Amino acid sequence: MKPIIQFAIILIIGSVIVLGTTSLVNLIREPEIKVSEKIVEVNKVIRQPDCGNNFNDYQFLVNKGQFLTLVKEKNTYASNGAFINGFNVNINRSGDGKIACGFLYIKTRINGKGLDENYDSVYINPNGFGGQILRTKSLSIENKEENKTQVLLPLNSISYLPTLPYNPNAQDYEISNWVNLLNTGDKVNFQIGLSALDSRGYIDEITLAYKCWDSSTGQETQDCQLSLDK
């Protein structure tokens, strides 16, 4: 029985050693580091493209072909409360893109001179959101042509007087966003005339220059076009 007892004692001692070693290893083992992934959703801010704020910026868009001339080299004036040779034009917008920004450019004269600053005015009214264009709100135009009146306004901030008389210092003027107007539908009607009694009134040019964009991505595109009804 003695060898059996010795063998049992050896087994017991071995088991104790194994258990002790395992416990010691667990004690000195580096703790398991659990890494949790945290997903943060970032809201992307979509910014509408900007067109600038001076005549060079306007000319840049024209040179790229992104413009539409509404009236060019036409005689027009007013008599007895009505426009003589006034214009009624429809602007169509096509393509998947939207108008991002742009400019309204006006160049006009009367008998070889600029308009009278206090009385004469250019009337542009798209779908009831316009009137006598307030020239004092014009952006900077360097090297203006002599003997002509030139006006440059941002398309998203057109200042105007809805009714006569024209007053360059008026404080009760209104402001319309023609960018939104052009994007609202596929067609916009523009009524245009020169509010001046002199029959030698002349509109050299009325032009819209514009930039297109994808409103879902904020990227500038070429996928929009303005055109006139033929």
GROMACS .gro file of C-alpha atoms in nm:
model
  230
    1MET     CA    1   0.000   0.000   0.000
    2LYS     CA    2   0.293   0.221   0.060
    3PRO     CA    3   0.378   0.275  -0.313
    4ILE     CA    4   0.014   0.356  -0.381
    5ILE     CA    5   0.008   0.614  -0.104
    6GLN     CA    6   0.326   0.769  -0.237
    7PHE     CA    7   0.182   0.784  -0.590
    8ALA     CA    8  -0.135   0.951  -0.460
    9ILE     CA    9   0.068   1.205  -0.270
   10ILE     CA   10   0.269   1.284  -0.585
   11LEU     CA   11  -0.054   1.333  -0.784
   12ILE     CA   12  -0.193   1.566  -0.521
   13ILE     CA   13   0.127   1.768  -0.509
   14GLY     CA   14   0.136   1.786  -0.891
   15SER     CA   15  -0.222   1.907  -0.908
   16VAL     CA   16  -0.151   2.175  -0.651
   17ILE     CA   17   0.153   2.290  -0.848
   18VAL     CA   18  -0.046   2.304  -1.177
   19LEU     CA   19  -0.334   2.494  -1.019
   20GLY     CA   20  -0.098   2.735  -0.851
   21THR     CA   21   0.093   2.798  -1.171
   22THR     CA   22  -0.228   2.862  -1.366
   23SER     CA   23  -0.351   3.109  -1.105
   24LEU     CA   24  -0.017   3.288  -1.106
   25VAL     CA   25  -0.018   3.318  -1.485
   26ASN     CA   26  -0.369   3.464  -1.476
   27LEU     CA   27  -0.259   3.716  -1.216
   28ILE     CA   28   0.039   3.844  -1.412
   29ARG     CA   29  -0.128   3.832  -1.755
   30GLU     CA   30  -0.200   4.175  -1.899
   31PRO     CA   31  -0.567   4.259  -1.882
   32GLU     CA   32  -0.755   4.233  -2.210
   33ILE     CA   33  -0.829   4.573  -2.354
   34LYS     CA   34  -1.167   4.597  -2.517
   35VAL     CA   35  -1.180   4.849  -2.799
   36SER     CA   36  -1.521   4.980  -2.890
   37GLU     CA   37  -1.574   5.164  -3.217
   38LYS     CA   38  -1.774   5.482  -3.199
   39ILE     CA   39  -1.922   5.600  -3.527
   40VAL     CA   40  -1.984   5.972  -3.539
   41GLU     CA   41  -2.206   6.098  -3.817
   42VAL     CA   42  -2.085   6.432  -3.951
   43ASN     CA   43  -2.343   6.657  -4.110
   44LYS     CA   44  -2.200   6.799  -4.432
   45VAL     CA   45  -2.261   7.170  -4.476
   46ILE     CA   46  -2.354   7.245  -4.837
   47ARG     CA   47  -2.256   7.595  -4.938
   48GLN     CA   48  -2.399   7.766  -5.242
   49PRO     CA   49  -2.132   7.885  -5.490
   50ASP     CA   50  -2.057   8.258  -5.494
   51CYS     CA   51  -2.033   8.474  -5.806
   52GLY     CA   52  -1.825   8.762  -5.668
   53ASN     CA   53  -1.916   9.128  -5.641
   54ASN     CA   54  -1.772   9.335  -5.925
   55PHE     CA   55  -1.776   9.385  -6.300
   56ASN     CA   56  -1.477   9.157  -6.358
   57ASP     CA   57  -1.668   8.872  -6.194
   58TYR     CA   58  -1.964   8.945  -6.421
   59GLN     CA   59  -1.740   8.953  -6.727
   60PHE     CA   60  -1.585   8.620  -6.626
   61LEU     CA   61  -1.925   8.451  -6.644
   62VAL     CA   62  -2.002   8.616  -6.977
   63ASN     CA   63  -1.672   8.494  -7.121
   64LYS     CA   64  -1.765   8.140  -7.012
   65GLY     CA   65  -2.091   8.169  -7.204
   66GLN     CA   66  -2.307   8.166  -6.892
   67PHE     CA   67  -2.530   8.461  -6.977
   68LEU     CA   68  -2.855   8.558  -7.144
   69THR     CA   69  -2.919   8.896  -7.308
   70LEU     CA   70  -3.280   9.003  -7.263
   71VAL     CA   71  -3.270   9.327  -7.465
   72LYS     CA   72  -3.003   9.460  -7.696
   73GLU     CA   73  -2.985   9.792  -7.886
   74LYS     CA   74  -3.350   9.894  -7.870
   75ASN     CA   75  -3.523  10.232  -7.866
   76THR     CA   76  -3.777  10.267  -7.585
   77TYR     CA   77  -3.932  10.543  -7.373
   78ALA     CA   78  -4.253  10.633  -7.187
   79SER     CA   79  -4.551  10.847  -7.281
   80ASN     CA   80  -4.884  10.907  -7.106
   81GLY     CA   81  -4.806  10.649  -6.840
   82ALA     CA   82  -4.722  10.371  -7.084
   83PHE     CA   83  -4.405  10.232  -7.235
   84ILE     CA   84  -4.342  10.290  -7.603
   85ASN     CA   85  -4.160   9.992  -7.752
   86GLY     CA   86  -4.164   9.812  -7.419
   87PHE     CA   87  -4.057   9.448  -7.401
   88ASN     CA   88  -4.230   9.140  -7.274
   89VAL     CA   89  -3.992   8.843  -7.272
   90ASN     CA   90  -4.016   8.493  -7.131
   91ILE     CA   91  -3.707   8.329  -6.984
   92ASN     CA   92  -3.689   7.951  -6.981
   93ARG     CA   93  -3.466   7.748  -6.749
   94SER     CA   94  -3.361   7.401  -6.860
   95GLY     CA   95  -3.128   7.128  -6.731
   96ASP     CA   96  -3.103   6.944  -6.402
   97GLY     CA   97  -2.892   7.211  -6.232
   98LYS     CA   98  -3.014   7.519  -6.047
   99ILE     CA   99  -2.907   7.883  -6.067
  100ALA     CA  100  -2.658   7.944  -5.784
  101CYS     CA  101  -2.594   8.316  -5.823
  102GLY     CA  102  -2.546   8.579  -6.090
  103PHE     CA  103  -2.573   8.940  -6.199
  104LEU     CA  104  -2.812   9.180  -6.368
  105TYR     CA  105  -2.627   9.418  -6.600
  106ILE     CA  106  -2.787   9.724  -6.758
  107LYS     CA  107  -2.643   9.972  -7.007
  108THR     CA  108  -2.860  10.254  -7.138
  109ARG     CA  109  -2.860  10.616  -7.260
  110ILE     CA  110  -3.077  10.901  -7.382
  111ASN     CA  111  -2.971  11.119  -7.675
  112GLY     CA  112  -2.603  11.035  -7.636
  113LYS     CA  113  -2.598  11.089  -7.257
  114GLY     CA  114  -2.661  10.890  -6.944
  115LEU     CA  115  -3.002  10.885  -6.776
  116ASP     CA  116  -3.111  11.174  -6.560
  117GLU     CA  117  -3.013  11.063  -6.210
  118ASN     CA  118  -3.331  11.195  -6.047
  119TYR     CA  119  -3.609  11.117  -6.293
  120ASP     CA  120  -3.524  10.853  -6.553
  121SER     CA  121  -3.522  10.485  -6.467
  122VAL     CA  122  -3.507  10.136  -6.613
  123TYR     CA  123  -3.814   9.925  -6.543
  124ILE     CA  124  -3.768   9.548  -6.512
  125ASN     CA  125  -4.044   9.343  -6.355
  126PRO     CA  126  -4.033   8.960  -6.354
  127ASN     CA  127  -4.361   8.807  -6.239
  128GLY     CA  128  -4.437   9.102  -6.009
  129PHE     CA  129  -4.101   9.096  -5.828
  130GLY     CA  130  -3.948   9.410  -5.976
  131GLY     CA  131  -4.004   9.767  -6.085
  132GLN     CA  132  -3.787  10.080  -6.123
  133ILE     CA  133  -3.434   9.947  -6.074
  134LEU     CA  134  -3.255  10.141  -5.800
  135ARG     CA  135  -2.924  10.238  -5.959
  136THR     CA  136  -2.769  10.368  -5.636
  137LYS     CA  137  -2.737  10.003  -5.520
  138SER     CA  138  -2.514   9.912  -5.812
  139LEU     CA  139  -2.194   9.715  -5.755
  140SER     CA  140  -1.863   9.867  -5.855
  141ILE     CA  141  -1.800   9.910  -6.228
  142GLU     CA  142  -1.450  10.025  -6.315
  143ASN     CA  143  -1.380  10.221  -6.633
  144LYS     CA  144  -1.742  10.303  -6.706
  145GLU     CA  145  -1.828  10.406  -7.060
  146GLU     CA  146  -1.875  10.778  -7.108
  147ASN     CA  147  -2.222  10.919  -7.167
  148LYS     CA  148  -2.395  10.597  -7.069
  149THR     CA  149  -2.563  10.468  -6.755
  150GLN     CA  150  -2.437  10.129  -6.638
  151VAL     CA  151  -2.578   9.925  -6.350
  152LEU     CA  152  -2.462   9.594  -6.202
  153LEU     CA  153  -2.666   9.420  -5.933
  154PRO     CA  154  -2.632   9.078  -5.768
  155LEU     CA  155  -2.908   8.854  -5.894
  156ASN     CA  156  -3.004   8.749  -5.541
  157SER     CA  157  -3.050   9.109  -5.423
  158ILE     CA  158  -3.229   9.328  -5.678
  159SER     CA  159  -3.325   9.665  -5.528
  160TYR     CA  160  -3.617   9.846  -5.691
  161LEU     CA  161  -3.908  10.083  -5.643
  162PRO     CA  162  -4.239   9.914  -5.724
  163THR     CA  163  -4.407  10.238  -5.836
  164LEU     CA  164  -4.328  10.582  -5.974
  165PRO     CA  165  -4.192  10.838  -5.917
  166TYR     CA  166  -3.831  10.727  -5.929
  167ASN     CA  167  -3.629  10.852  -5.635
  168PRO     CA  168  -3.259  10.759  -5.616
  169ASN     CA  169  -3.257  10.832  -5.242
  170ALA     CA  170  -3.572  10.638  -5.157
  171GLN     CA  171  -3.568  10.441  -4.832
  172ASP     CA  172  -3.888  10.245  -4.894
  173TYR     CA  173  -3.746  10.036  -5.176
  174GLU     CA  174  -3.792   9.660  -5.203
  175ILE     CA  175  -3.544   9.378  -5.260
  176SER     CA  176  -3.615   9.060  -5.454
  177ASN     CA  177  -3.411   8.743  -5.496
  178TRP     CA  178  -3.425   8.667  -5.867
  179VAL     CA  179  -3.211   8.355  -5.819
  180ASN     CA  180  -3.496   8.196  -5.624
  181LEU     CA  181  -3.745   8.328  -5.877
  182LEU     CA  182  -3.563   8.169  -6.171
  183ASN     CA  183  -3.536   7.840  -5.983
  184THR     CA  184  -3.903   7.828  -5.884
  185GLY     CA  185  -4.036   7.735  -6.226
  186ASP     CA  186  -3.923   7.663  -6.579
  187LYS     CA  187  -4.046   7.996  -6.718
  188VAL     CA  188  -4.045   8.355  -6.589
  189ASN     CA  189  -4.200   8.655  -6.765
  190PHE     CA  190  -4.002   8.982  -6.769
  191GLN     CA  191  -4.164   9.318  -6.849
  192ILE     CA  192  -3.904   9.575  -6.951
  193GLY     CA  193  -3.910   9.942  -7.047
  194LEU     CA  194  -3.729  10.274  -7.012
  195SER     CA  195  -3.917  10.517  -6.789
  196ALA     CA  196  -3.807  10.838  -6.963
  197LEU     CA  197  -4.010  11.095  -7.156
  198ASP     CA  198  -3.744  11.161  -7.417
  199SER     CA  199  -3.823  10.957  -7.728
  200ARG     CA  200  -3.451  10.914  -7.789
  201GLY     CA  201  -3.425  10.670  -7.499
  202TYR     CA  202  -3.214  10.368  -7.582
  203ILE     CA  203  -3.132  10.040  -7.410
  204ASP     CA  204  -2.791   9.920  -7.521
  205GLU     CA  205  -2.809   9.600  -7.323
  206ILE     CA  206  -2.983   9.416  -7.043
  207THR     CA  207  -2.810   9.088  -6.957
  208LEU     CA  208  -2.828   8.819  -6.692
  209ALA     CA  209  -2.505   8.631  -6.613
  210TYR     CA  210  -2.530   8.326  -6.390
  211LYS     CA  211  -2.359   8.025  -6.237
  212CYS     CA  212  -2.512   7.676  -6.205
  213TRP     CA  213  -2.484   7.424  -5.922
  214ASP     CA  214  -2.602   7.091  -5.788
  215SER     CA  215  -2.789   7.178  -5.468
  216SER     CA  216  -2.751   6.822  -5.334
  217THR     CA  217  -2.370   6.826  -5.344
  218GLY     CA  218  -2.283   7.197  -5.345
  219GLN     CA  219  -2.073   7.151  -5.659
  220GLU     CA  220  -2.067   7.406  -5.940
  221THR     CA  221  -2.195   7.257  -6.267
  222GLN     CA  222  -2.276   7.351  -6.625
  223ASP     CA  223  -2.609   7.172  -6.613
  224CYS     CA  224  -2.851   7.464  -6.638
  225GLN     CA  225  -2.931   7.710  -6.910
  226LEU     CA  226  -3.142   8.022  -6.950
  227SER     CA  227  -3.299   8.097  -7.287
  228LEU     CA  228  -3.564   8.320  -7.441
  229ASP     CA  229  -3.887   8.211  -7.604
  230LYS     CA  230  -3.847   8.228  -7.979
   0.00000   0.00000   0.00000
